[in-house]
Coordinates of N, CA and C in Angstrom, one line a residue:
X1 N 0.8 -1.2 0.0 CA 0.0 0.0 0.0 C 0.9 1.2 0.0
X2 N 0.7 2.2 -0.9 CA 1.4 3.4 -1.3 C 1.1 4.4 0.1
X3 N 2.3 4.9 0.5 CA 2.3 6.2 1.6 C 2.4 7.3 1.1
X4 N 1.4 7.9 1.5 CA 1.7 9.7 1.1 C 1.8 10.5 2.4
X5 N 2.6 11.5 2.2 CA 2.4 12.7 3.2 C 1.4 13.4 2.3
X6 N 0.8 14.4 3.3 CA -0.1 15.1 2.9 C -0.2 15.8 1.9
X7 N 1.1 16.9 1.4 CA 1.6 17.6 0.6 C 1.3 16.5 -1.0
X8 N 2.1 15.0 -1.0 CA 1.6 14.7 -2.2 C 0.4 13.5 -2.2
X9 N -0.7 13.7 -1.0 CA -2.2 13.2 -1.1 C -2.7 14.2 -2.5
X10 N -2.3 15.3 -1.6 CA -3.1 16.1 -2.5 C -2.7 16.7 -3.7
X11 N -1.3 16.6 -3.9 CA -0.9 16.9 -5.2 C -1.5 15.3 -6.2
X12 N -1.3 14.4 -5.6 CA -2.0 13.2 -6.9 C -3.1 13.2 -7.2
X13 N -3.7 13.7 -5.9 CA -5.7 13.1 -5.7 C -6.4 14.5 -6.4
X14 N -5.7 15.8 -6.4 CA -6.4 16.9 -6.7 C -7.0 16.9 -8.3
X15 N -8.2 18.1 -8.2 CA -9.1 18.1 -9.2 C -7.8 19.1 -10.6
X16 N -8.4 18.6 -12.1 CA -7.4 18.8 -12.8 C -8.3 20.2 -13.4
X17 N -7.2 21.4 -13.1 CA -7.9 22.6 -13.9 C -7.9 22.9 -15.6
X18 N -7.2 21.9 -15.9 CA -6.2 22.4 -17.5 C -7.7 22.3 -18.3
X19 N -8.3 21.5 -18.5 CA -9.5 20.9 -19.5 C -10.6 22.0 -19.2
X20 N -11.1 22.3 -20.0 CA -12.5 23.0 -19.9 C -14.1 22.6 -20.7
X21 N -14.2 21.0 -21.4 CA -14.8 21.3 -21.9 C -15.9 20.9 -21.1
X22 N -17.1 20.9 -21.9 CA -18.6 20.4 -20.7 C -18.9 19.4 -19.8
X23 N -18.2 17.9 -20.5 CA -18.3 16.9 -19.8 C -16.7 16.6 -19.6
X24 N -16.2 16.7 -18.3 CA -14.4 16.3 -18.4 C -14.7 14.9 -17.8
X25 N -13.6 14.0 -17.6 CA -13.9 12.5 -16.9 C -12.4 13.0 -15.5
X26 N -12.9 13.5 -14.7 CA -11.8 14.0 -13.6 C -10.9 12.5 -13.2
X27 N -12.0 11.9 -13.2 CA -11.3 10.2 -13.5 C -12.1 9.0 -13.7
X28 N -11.4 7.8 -14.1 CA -12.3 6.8 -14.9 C -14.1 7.0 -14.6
X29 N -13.9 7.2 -13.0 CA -15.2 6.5 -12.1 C -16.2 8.6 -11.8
X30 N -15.6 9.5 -12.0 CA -16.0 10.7 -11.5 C -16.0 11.8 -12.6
X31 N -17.4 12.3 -12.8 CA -17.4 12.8 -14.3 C -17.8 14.4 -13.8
X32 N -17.1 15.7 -14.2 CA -16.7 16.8 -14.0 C -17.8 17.4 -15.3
X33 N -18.8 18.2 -14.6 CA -19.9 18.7 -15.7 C -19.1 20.0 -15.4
X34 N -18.7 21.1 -16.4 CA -18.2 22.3 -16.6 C -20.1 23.3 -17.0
X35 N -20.2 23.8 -16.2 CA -21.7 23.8 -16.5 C -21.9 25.5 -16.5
X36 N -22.7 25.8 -17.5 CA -23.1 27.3 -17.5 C -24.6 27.1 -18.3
X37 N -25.6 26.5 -17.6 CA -27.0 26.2 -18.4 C -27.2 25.5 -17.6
X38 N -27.7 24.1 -18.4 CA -28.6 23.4 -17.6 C -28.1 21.4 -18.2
X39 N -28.2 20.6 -17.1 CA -27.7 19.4 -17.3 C -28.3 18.8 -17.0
X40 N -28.9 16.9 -17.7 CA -29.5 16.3 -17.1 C -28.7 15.5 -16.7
X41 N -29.2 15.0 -15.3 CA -28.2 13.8 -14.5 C -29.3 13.0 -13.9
X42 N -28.3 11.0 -13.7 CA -29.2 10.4 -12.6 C -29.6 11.1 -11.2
X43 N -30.3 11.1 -10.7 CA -30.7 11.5 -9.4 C -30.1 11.1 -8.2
X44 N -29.5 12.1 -7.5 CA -28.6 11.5 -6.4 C -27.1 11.0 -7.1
X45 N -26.7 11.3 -7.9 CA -25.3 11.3 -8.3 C -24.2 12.2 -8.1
X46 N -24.5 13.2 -7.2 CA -24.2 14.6 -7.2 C -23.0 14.0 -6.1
X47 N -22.3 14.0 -6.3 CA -21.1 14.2 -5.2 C -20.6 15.5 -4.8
X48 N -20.2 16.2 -5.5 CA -20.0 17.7 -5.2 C -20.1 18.8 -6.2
X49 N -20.2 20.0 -5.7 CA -19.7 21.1 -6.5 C -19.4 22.9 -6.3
X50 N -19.3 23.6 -6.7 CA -18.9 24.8 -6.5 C -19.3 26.0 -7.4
X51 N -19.8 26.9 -6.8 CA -20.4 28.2 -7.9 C -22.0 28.0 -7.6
X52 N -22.7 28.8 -8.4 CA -24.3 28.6 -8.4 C -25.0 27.6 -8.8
X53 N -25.2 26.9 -8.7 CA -26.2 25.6 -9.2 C -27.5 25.0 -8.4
X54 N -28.6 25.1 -8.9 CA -29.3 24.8 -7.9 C -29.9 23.3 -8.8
X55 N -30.6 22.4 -8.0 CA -30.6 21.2 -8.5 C -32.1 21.1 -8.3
X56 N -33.1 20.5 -9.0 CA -34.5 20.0 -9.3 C -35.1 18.8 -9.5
X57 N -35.9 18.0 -9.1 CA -35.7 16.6 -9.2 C -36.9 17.1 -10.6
X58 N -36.4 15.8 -11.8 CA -37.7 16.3 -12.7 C -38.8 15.8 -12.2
X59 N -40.0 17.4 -13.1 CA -41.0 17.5 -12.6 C -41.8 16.4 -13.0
X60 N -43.2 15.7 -12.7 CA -43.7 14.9 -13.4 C -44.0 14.9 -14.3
X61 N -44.6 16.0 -15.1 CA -45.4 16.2 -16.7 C -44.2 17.0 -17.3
X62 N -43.0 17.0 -16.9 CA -42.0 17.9 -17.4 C -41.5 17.7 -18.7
X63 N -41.6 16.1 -18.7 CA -41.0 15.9 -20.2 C -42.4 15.5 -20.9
X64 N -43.6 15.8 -21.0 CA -44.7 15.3 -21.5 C -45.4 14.0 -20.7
X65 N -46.5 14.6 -20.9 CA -47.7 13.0 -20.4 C -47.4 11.6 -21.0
X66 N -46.6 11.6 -22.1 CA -46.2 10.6 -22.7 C -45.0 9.8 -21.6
X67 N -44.0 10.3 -21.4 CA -42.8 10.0 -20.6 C -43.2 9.7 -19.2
X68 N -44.3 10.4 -18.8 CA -44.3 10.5 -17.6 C -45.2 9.1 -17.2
X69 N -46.0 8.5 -18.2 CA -46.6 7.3 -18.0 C -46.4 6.1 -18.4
X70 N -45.1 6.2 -18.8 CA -43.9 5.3 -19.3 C -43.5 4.8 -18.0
X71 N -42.4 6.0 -17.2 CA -41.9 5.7 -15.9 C -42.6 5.4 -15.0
X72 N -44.0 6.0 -14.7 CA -45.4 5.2 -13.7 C -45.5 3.8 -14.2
X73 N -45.5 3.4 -15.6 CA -45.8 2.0 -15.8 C -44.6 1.3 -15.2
X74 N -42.9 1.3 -15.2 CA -42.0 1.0 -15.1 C -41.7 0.6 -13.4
X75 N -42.0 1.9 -13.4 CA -42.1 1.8 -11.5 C -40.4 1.2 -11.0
X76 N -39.6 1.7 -12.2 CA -38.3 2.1 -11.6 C -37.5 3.0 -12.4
X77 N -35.9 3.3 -11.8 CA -34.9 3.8 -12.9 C -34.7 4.8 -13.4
X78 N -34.9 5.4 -14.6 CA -34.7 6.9 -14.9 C -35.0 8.1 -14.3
X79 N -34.8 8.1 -12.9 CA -35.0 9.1 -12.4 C -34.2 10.3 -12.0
X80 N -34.5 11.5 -13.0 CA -33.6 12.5 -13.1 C -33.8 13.2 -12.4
X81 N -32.2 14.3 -12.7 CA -32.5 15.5 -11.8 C -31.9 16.9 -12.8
X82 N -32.0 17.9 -12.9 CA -31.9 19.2 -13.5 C -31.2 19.8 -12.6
X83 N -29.7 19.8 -13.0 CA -28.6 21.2 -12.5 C -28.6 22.1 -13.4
X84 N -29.1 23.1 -12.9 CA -29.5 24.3 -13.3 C -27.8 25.9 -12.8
X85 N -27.7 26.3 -13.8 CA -26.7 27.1 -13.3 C -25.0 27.4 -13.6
X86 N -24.2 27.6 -12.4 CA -22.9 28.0 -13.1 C -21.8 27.5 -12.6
X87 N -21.3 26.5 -12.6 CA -20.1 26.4 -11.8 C -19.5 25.0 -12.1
X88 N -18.8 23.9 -11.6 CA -18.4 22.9 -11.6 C -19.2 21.8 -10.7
X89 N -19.9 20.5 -11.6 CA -20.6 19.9 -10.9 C -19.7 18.2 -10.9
X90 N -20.1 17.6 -9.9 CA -18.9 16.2 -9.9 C -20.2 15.6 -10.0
X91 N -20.1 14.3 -10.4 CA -21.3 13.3 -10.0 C -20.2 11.9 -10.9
X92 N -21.3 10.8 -9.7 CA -20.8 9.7 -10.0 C -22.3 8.7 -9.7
X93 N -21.5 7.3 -9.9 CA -22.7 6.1 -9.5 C -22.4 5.2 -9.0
X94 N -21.9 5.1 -7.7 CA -21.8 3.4 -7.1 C -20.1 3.4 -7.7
X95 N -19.4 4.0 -8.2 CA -18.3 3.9 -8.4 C -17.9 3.3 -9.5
X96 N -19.2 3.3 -10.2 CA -18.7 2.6 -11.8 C -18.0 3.5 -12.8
X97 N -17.3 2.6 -13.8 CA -16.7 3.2 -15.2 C -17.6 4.4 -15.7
X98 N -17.0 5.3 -15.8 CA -17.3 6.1 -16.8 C -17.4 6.5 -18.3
X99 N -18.1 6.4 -19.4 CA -17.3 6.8 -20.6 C -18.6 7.6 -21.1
X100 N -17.8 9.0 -21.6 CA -18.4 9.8 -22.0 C -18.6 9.4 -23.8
X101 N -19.7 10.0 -24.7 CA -20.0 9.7 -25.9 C -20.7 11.2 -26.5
X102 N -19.8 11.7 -28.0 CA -20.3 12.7 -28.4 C -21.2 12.5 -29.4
X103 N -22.7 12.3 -29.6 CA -23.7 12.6 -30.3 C -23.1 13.3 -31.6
X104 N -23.6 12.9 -32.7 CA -23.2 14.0 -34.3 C -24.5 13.5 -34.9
X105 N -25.4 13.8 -34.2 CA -26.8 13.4 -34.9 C -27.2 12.0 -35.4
X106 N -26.6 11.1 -34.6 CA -26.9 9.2 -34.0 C -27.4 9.5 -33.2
X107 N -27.9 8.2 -33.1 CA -29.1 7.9 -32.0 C -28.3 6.7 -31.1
X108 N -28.9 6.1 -29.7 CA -28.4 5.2 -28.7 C -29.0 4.6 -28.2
X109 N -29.4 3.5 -27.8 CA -29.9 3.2 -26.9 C -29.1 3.1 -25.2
X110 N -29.6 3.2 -24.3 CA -28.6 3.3 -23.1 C -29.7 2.4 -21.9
X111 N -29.4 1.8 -21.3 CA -30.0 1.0 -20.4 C -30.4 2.2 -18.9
X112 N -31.4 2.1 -18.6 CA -31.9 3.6 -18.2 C -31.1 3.5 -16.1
X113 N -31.0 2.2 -15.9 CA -30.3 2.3 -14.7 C -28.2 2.6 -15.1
X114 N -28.3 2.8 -16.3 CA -26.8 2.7 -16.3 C -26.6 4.6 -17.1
X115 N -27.9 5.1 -17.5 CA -27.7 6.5 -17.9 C -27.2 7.8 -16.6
X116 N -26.0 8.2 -17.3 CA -25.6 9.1 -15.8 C -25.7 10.5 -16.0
X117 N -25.7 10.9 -17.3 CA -26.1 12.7 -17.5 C -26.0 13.0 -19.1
X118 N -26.9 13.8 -19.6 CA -26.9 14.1 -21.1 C -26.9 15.8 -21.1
X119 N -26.7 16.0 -22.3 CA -27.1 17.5 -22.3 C -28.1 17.9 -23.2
X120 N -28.2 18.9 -22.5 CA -29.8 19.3 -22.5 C -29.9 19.8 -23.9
X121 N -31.2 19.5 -24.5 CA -31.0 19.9 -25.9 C -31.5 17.8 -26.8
X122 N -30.7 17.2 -26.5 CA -31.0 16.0 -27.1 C -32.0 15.4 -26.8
X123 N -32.6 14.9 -27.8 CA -33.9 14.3 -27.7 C -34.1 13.0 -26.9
X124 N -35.0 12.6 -26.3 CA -34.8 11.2 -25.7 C -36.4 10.9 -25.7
X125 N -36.4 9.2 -25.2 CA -37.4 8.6 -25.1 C -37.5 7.6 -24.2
X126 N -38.4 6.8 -23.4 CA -38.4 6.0 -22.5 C -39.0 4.5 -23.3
X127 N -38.4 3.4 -23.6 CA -38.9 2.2 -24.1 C -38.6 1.2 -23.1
X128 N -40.2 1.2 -22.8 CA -40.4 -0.6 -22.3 C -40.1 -1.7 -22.7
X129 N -40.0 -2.6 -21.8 CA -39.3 -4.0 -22.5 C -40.2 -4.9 -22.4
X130 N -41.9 -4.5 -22.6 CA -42.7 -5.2 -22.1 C -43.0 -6.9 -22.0
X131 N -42.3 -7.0 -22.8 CA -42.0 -8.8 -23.2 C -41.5 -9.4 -22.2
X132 N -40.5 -8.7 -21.4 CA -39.3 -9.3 -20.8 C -40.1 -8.9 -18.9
X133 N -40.7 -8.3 -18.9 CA -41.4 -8.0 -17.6 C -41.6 -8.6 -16.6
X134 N -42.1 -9.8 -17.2 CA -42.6 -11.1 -16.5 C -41.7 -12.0 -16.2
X135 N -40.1 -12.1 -16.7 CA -38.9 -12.7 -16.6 C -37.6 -12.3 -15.7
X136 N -38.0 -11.4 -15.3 CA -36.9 -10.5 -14.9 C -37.4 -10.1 -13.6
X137 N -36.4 -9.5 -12.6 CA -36.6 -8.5 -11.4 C -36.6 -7.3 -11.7
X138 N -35.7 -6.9 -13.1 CA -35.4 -5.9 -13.3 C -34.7 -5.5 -14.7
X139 N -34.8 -3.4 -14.9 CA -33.6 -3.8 -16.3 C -34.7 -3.8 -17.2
X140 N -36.0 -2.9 -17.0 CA -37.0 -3.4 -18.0 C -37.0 -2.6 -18.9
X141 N -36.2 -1.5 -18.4 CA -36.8 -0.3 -19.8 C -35.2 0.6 -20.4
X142 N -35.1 0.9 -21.5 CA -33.7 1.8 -21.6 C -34.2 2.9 -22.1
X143 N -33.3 4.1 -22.4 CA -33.7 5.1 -23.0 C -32.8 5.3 -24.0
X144 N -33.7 5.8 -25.4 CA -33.0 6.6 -26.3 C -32.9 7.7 -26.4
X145 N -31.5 8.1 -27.0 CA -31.0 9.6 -26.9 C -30.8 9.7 -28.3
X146 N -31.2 10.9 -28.7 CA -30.8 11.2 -30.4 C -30.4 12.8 -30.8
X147 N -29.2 13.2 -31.4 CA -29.3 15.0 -31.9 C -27.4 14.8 -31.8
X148 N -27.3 15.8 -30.9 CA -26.1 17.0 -31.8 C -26.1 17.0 -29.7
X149 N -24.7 15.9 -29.1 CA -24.5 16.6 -27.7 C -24.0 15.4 -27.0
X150 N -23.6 15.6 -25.6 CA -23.0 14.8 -24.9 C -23.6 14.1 -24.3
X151 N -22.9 12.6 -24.0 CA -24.1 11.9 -23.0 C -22.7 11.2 -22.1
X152 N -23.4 10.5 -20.9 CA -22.6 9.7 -20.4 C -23.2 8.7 -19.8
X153 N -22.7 7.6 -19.5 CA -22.9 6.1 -19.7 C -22.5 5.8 -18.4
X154 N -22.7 4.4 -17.7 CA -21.5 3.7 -16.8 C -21.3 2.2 -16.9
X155 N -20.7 1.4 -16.6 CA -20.4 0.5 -16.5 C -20.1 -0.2 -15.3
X156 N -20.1 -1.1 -14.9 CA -19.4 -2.0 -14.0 C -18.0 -2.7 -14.8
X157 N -17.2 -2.1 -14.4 CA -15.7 -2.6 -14.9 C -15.4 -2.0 -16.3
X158 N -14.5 -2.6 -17.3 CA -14.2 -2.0 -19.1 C -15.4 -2.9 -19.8
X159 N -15.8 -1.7 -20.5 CA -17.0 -2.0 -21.8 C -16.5 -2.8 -22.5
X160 N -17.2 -3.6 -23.3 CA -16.8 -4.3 -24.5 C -18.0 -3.8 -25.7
X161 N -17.5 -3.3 -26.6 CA -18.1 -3.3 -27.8 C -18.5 -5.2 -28.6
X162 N -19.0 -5.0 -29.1 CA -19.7 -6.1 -30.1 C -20.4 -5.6 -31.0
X163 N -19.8 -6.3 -32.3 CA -20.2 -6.0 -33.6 C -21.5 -7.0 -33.4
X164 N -22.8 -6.2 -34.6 CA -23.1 -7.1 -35.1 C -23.7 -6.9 -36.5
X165 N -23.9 -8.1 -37.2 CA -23.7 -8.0 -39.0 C -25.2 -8.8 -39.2
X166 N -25.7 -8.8 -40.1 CA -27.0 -9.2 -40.9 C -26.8 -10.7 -40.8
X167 N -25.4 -11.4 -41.3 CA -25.3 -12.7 -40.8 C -24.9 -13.4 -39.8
X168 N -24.8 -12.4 -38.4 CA -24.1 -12.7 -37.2 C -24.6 -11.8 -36.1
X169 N -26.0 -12.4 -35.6 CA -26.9 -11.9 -34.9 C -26.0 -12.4 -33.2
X170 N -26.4 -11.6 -32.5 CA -25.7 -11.3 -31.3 C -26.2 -11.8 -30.1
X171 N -26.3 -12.5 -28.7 CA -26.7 -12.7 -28.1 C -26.2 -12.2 -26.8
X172 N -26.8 -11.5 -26.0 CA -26.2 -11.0 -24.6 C -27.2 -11.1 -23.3
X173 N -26.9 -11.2 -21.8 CA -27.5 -11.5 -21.2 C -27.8 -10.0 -20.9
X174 N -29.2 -10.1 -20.7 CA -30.2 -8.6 -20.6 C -29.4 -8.0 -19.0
X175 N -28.8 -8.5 -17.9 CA -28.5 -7.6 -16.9 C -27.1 -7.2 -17.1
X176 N -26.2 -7.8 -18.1 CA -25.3 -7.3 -18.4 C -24.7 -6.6 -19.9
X177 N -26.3 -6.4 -20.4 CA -26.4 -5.3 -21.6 C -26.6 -3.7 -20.8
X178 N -25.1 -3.3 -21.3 CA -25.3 -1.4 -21.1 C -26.0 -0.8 -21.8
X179 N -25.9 -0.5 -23.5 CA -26.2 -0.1 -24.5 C -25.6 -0.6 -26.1
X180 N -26.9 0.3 -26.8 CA -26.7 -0.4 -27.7 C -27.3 0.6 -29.1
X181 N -26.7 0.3 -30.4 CA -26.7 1.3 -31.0 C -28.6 1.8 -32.0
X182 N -29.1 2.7 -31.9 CA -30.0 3.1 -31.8 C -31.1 2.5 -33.2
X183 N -30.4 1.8 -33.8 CA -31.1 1.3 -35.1 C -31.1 -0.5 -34.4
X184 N -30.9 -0.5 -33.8 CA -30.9 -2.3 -33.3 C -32.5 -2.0 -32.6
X185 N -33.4 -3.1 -32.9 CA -34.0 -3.7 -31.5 C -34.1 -5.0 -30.9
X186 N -33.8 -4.8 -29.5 CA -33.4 -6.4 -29.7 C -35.0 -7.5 -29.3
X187 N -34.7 -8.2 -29.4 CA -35.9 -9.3 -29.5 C -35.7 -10.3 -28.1
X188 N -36.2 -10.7 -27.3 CA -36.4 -11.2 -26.1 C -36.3 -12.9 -26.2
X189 N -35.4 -13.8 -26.4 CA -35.8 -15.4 -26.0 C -35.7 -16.5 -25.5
X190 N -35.7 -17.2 -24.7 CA -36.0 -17.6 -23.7 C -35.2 -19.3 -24.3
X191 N -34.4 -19.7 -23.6 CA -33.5 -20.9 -23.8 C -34.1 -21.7 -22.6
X192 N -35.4 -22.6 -23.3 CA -35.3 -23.5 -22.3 C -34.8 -24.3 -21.2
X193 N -33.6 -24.5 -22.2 CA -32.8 -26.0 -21.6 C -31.9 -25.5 -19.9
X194 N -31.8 -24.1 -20.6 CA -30.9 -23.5 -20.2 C -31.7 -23.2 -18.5
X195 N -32.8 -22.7 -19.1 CA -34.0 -22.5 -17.9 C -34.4 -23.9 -17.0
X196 N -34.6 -25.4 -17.8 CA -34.7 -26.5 -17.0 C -33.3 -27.1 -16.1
X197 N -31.9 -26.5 -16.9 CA -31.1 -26.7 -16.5 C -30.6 -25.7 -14.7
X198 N -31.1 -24.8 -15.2 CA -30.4 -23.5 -13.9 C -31.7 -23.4 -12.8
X199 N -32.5 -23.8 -13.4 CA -34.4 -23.5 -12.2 C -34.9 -21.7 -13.0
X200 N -35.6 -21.9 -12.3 CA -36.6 -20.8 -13.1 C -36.1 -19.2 -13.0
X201 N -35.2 -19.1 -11.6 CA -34.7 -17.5 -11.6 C -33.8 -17.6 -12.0
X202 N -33.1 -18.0 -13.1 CA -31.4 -17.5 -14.1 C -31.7 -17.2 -15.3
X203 N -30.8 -16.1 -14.5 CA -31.2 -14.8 -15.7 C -30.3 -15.5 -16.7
X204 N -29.7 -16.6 -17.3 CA -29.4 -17.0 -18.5 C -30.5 -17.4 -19.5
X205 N -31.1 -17.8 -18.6 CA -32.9 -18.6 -19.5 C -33.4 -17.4 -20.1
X206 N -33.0 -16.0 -20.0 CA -33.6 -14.8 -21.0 C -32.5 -14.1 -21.7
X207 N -32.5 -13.9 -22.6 CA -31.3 -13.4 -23.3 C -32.1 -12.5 -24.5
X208 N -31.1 -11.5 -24.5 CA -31.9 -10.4 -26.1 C -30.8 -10.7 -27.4
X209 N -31.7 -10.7 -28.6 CA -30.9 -11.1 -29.3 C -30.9 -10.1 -30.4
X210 N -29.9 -9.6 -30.6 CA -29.5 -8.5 -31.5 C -29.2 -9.0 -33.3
X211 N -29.9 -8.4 -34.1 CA -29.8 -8.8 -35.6 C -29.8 -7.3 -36.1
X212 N -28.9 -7.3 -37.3 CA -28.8 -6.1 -38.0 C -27.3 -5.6 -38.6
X213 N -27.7 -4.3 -38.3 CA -25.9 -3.3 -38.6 C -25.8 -2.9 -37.0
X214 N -25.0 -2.9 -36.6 CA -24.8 -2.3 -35.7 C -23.9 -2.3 -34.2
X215 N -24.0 -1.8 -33.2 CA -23.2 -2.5 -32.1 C -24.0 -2.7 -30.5
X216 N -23.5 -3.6 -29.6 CA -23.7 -3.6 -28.6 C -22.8 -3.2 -27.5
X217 N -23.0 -2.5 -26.2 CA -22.0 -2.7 -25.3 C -22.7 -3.4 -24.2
X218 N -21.4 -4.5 -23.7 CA -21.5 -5.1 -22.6 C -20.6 -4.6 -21.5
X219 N -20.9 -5.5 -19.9 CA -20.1 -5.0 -19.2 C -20.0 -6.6 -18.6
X220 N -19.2 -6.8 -18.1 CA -18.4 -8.1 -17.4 C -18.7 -8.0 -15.9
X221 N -20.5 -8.1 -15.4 CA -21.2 -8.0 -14.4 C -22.5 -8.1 -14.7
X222 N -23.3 -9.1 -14.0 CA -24.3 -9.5 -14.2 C -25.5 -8.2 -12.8
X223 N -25.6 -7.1 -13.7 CA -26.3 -6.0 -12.3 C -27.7 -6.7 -12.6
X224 N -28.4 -6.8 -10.8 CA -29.5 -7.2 -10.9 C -30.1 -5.5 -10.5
X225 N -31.4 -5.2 -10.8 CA -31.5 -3.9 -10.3 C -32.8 -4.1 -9.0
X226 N -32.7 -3.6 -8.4 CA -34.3 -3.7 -7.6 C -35.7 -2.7 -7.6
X227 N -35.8 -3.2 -8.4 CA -37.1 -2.5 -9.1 C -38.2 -2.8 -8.1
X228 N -38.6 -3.8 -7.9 CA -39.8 -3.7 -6.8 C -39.2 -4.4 -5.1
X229 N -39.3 -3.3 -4.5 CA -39.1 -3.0 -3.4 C -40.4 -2.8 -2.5
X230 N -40.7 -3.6 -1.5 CA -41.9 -3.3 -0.7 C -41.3 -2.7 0.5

């Protein structure tokens, strides 16, 4: 275990001034919003910040009656919050990977417990996984992001990209699919054997399967989420 005197705690661990753009990554796990407007973030992500900012949990009809009875049906997950204002905002999630992504008018899909802040201005949407409902604890809905702007993602541990091609349809396990690229949709199916073999709660017996152009990211963790909570 590495010893520091005080003098170089904080010369290693200190925040880095040189960068200025909107989203910096201060490090792998802690994402540095440079903010003069307004940003969407998960809720409760906020670890610190400095200057004027005041924070809003979103309103309910804020993003339309549409969205808003998306997340009532869901009854978990996307729940944001609006930093409003001027200064340097930190936020993180449980200590996961970070990796920032610049929008040029693509679209995403992002798994809506693993979305950690976008900028404001891009379009989004809330999709149910209504198929998969009845199979799962959790993990049921992601969101898409589409336009011209920053988003950021997290992971449990390094992403893996996966190709997939028209003749090499893709299979991944739904709690360890992050995102995935915005022209895919995946299709829900259920591996018996795999289900008679493991008993009824393995989350192997449900898998999404990806067909098309396009890509997936995985993460090398199986996240259960806790969506119903009594």
């Amino acid at each position: 275990m590495s010893k520091y005197s005080i003098r170089q705690f904080v010369q290693e661990t200190q925040q880095e001034d040189s960068a200025r753009d909107f989203f910096e990554l201060e490090t792998d796990r802690m994402l540095e919003v440079n903010l003069n407007g307004k940003v969407w973030a998960k809720a409760g992500s906020m670890i610190s910040y400095d200057g004027n900012i005041k924070f809003e949990r979103e309103g309910m009809l804020e993003h339309g009656l549409g969205k808003f009875v998306k997340k009532a049906f869901s009854g978990e997950g996307a729940q944001l919050m609006k930093a409003n204002g001027q200064g340097r905002l930190y936020i993180a999630d449980m200590g996961k990977k970070i990796t920032v992504l610049y929008l040029e008018g693509e679209s995403i899909f992002i798994n809506g417990n693993d979305l950690l802040a976008f900028q404001d201005g891009l379009d989004w949407d809330i999709k149910l996984m209504r198929r998969v409902a009845g199979m799962m604890a959790g993990g049921l809905f992601n969101v898409r992001l589409e336009g011209q702007g920053l988003v950021a993602f997290t992971s449990h541990y390094e992403p893996l990209t996966l190709h997939v091609t028209p003749n090499k349809p893709v299979f991944t396990d739904p709690n360890a699919t992050v995102a995935w690229s915005g022209n895919l949709e995946p299709e829900f199916v259920t591996d018996v054997q795999l289900k008679s073999f493991f008993g009824r709660g393995s989350g192997e017996s449900v898998q999404m399967k990806f067909s098309g152009n396009g890509f997936i990211v995985v993460q090398p963790y199986e996240e259960v989420y806790q969506a119903q909570q009594s």
